[in-house]
Coordinates of N, CA and C in Angstrom, one line a residue:
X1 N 10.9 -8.7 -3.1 CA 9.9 -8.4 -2.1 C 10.0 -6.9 -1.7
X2 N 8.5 -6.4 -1.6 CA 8.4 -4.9 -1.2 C 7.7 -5.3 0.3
X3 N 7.9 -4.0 1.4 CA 7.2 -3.8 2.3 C 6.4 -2.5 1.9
X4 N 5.2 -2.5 2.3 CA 4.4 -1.1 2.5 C 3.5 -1.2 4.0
X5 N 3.9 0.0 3.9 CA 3.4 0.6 5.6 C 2.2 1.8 4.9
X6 N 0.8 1.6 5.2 CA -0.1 2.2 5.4 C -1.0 2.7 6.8
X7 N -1.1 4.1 6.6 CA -1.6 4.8 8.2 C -3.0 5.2 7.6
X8 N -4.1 4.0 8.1 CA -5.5 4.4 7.7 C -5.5 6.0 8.2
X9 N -6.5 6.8 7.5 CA -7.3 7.8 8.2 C -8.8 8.1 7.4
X10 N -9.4 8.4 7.9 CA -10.6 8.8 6.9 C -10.7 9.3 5.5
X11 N -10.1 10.4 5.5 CA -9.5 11.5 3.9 C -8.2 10.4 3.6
X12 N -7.3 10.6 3.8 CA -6.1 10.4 3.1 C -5.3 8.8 3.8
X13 N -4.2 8.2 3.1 CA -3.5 7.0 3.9 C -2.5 7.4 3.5
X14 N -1.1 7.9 4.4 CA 0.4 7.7 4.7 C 0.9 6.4 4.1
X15 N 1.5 6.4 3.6 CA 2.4 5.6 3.1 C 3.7 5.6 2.7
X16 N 4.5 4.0 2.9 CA 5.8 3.9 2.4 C 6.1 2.4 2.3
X17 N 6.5 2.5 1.0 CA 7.4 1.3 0.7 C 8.9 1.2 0.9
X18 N 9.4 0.0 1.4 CA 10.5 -0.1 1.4 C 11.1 -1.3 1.5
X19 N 12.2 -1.7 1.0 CA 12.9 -2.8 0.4 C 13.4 -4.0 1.6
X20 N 13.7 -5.2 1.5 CA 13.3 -6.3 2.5 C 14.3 -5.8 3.8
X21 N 15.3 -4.9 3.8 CA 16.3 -4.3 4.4 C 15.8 -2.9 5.3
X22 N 14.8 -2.2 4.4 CA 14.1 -1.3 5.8 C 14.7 0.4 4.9
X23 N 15.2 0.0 3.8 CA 15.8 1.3 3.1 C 14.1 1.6 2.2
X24 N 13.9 3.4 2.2 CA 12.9 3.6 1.9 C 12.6 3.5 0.3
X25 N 12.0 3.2 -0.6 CA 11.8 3.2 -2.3 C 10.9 4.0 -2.1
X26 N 9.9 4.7 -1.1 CA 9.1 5.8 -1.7 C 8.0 6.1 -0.8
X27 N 7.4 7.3 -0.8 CA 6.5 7.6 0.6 C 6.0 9.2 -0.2
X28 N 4.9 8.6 0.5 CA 3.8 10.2 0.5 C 2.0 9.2 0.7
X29 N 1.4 10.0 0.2 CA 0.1 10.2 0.8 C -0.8 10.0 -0.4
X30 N -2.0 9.3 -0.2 CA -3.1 8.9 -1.4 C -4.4 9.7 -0.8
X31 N -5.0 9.9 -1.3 CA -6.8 10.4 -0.7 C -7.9 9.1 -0.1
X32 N -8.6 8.9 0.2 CA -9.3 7.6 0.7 C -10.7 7.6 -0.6
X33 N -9.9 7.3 -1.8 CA -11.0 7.4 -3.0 C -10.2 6.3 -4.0
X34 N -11.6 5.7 -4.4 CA -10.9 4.1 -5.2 C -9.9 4.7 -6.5
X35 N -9.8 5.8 -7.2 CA -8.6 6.4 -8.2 C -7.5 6.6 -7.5
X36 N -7.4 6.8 -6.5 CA -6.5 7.4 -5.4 C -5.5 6.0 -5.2
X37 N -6.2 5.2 -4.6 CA -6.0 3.9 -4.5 C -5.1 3.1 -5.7
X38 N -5.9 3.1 -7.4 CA -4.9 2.8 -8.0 C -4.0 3.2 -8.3
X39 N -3.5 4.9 -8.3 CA -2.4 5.0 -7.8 C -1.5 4.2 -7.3
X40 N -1.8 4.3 -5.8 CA -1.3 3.5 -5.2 C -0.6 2.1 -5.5
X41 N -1.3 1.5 -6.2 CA -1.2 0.4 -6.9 C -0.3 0.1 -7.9
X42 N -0.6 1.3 -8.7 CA 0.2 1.8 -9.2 C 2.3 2.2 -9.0
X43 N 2.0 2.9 -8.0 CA 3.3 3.0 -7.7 C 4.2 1.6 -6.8
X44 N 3.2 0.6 -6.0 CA 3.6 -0.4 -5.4 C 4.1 -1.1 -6.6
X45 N 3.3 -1.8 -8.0 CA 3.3 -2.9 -8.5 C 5.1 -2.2 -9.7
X46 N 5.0 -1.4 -9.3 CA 6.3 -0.4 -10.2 C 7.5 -1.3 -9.7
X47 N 7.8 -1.3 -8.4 CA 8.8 -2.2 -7.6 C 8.5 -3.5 -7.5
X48 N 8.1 -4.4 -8.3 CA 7.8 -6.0 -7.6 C 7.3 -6.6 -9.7
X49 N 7.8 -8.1 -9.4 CA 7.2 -8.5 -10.9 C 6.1 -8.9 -10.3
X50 N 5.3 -9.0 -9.0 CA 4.1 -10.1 -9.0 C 3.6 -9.6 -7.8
X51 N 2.3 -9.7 -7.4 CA 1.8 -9.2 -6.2 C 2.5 -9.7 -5.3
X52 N 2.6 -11.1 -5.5 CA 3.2 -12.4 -4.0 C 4.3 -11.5 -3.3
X53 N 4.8 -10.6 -3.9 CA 5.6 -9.9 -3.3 C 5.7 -8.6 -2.5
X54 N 4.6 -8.4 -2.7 CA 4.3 -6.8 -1.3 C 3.5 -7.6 -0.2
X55 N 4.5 -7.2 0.7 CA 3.7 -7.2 2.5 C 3.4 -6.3 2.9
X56 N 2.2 -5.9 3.1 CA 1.7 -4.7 3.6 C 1.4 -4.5 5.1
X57 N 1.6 -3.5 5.8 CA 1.5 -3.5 7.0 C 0.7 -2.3 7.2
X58 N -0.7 -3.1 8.2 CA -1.7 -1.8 8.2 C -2.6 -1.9 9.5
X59 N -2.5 -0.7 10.0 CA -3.2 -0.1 11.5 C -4.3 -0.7 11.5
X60 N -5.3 -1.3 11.1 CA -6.3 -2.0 11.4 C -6.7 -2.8 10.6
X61 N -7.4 -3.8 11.3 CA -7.9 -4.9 10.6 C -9.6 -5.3 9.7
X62 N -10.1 -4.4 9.9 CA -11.3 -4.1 9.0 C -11.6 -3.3 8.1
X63 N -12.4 -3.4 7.4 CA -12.9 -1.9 6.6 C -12.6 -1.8 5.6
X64 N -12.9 -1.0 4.4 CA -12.8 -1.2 3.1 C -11.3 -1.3 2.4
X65 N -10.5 -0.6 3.3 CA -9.0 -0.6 2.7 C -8.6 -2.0 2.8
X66 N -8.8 -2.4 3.9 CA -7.9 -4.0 3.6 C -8.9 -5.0 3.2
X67 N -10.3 -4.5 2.8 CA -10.7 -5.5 1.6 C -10.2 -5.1 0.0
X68 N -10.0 -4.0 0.0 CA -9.3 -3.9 -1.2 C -7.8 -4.3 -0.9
X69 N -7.0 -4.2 -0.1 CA -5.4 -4.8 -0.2 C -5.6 -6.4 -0.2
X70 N -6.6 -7.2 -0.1 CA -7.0 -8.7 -0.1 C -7.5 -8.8 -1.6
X71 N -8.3 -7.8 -2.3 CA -8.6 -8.0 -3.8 C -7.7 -7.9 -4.6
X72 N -6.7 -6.7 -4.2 CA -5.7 -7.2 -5.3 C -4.6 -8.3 -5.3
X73 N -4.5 -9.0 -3.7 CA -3.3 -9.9 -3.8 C -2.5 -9.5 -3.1
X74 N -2.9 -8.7 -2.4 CA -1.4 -8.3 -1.4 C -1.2 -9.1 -0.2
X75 N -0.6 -9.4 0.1 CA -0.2 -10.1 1.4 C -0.2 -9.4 2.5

């Protein structure tokens, strides 16, 4: 199990993953553009064999970012 912490903003989203213990596996910053995004995806699905395993934690509850963190399976 991975945690990721996402800080919506308009342009860009903050981020960090880190392990069920609170130690960091990795952090920086994506653009708010759907390539950007798989990145992101990219670097999350790097740490985990299966989506069921990232919890993501994110500043608000609407809007196009956490209908895409529900399309791919994130929890």
């Amino acid at each position: 199990m991975i945690i990721v912490g996402l800080d919506w903003s308009r342009s860009k989203h903050d981020f960090v993953i880190m392990d069920p213990q609170g130690k960091v596996i990795e952090r920086g910053a994506v653009a708010h553009n759907a390539n950007a995004l798989e990145e992101l995806a990219a670097s999350v699905e790097r740490h985990v064999s299966s989506v069921e395993q990232v919890h993501v934690g994110l500043e608000l509850n609407n809007g196009a970012l956490l209908a895409w963190l529900v399309v791919r399976g994130y929890c």
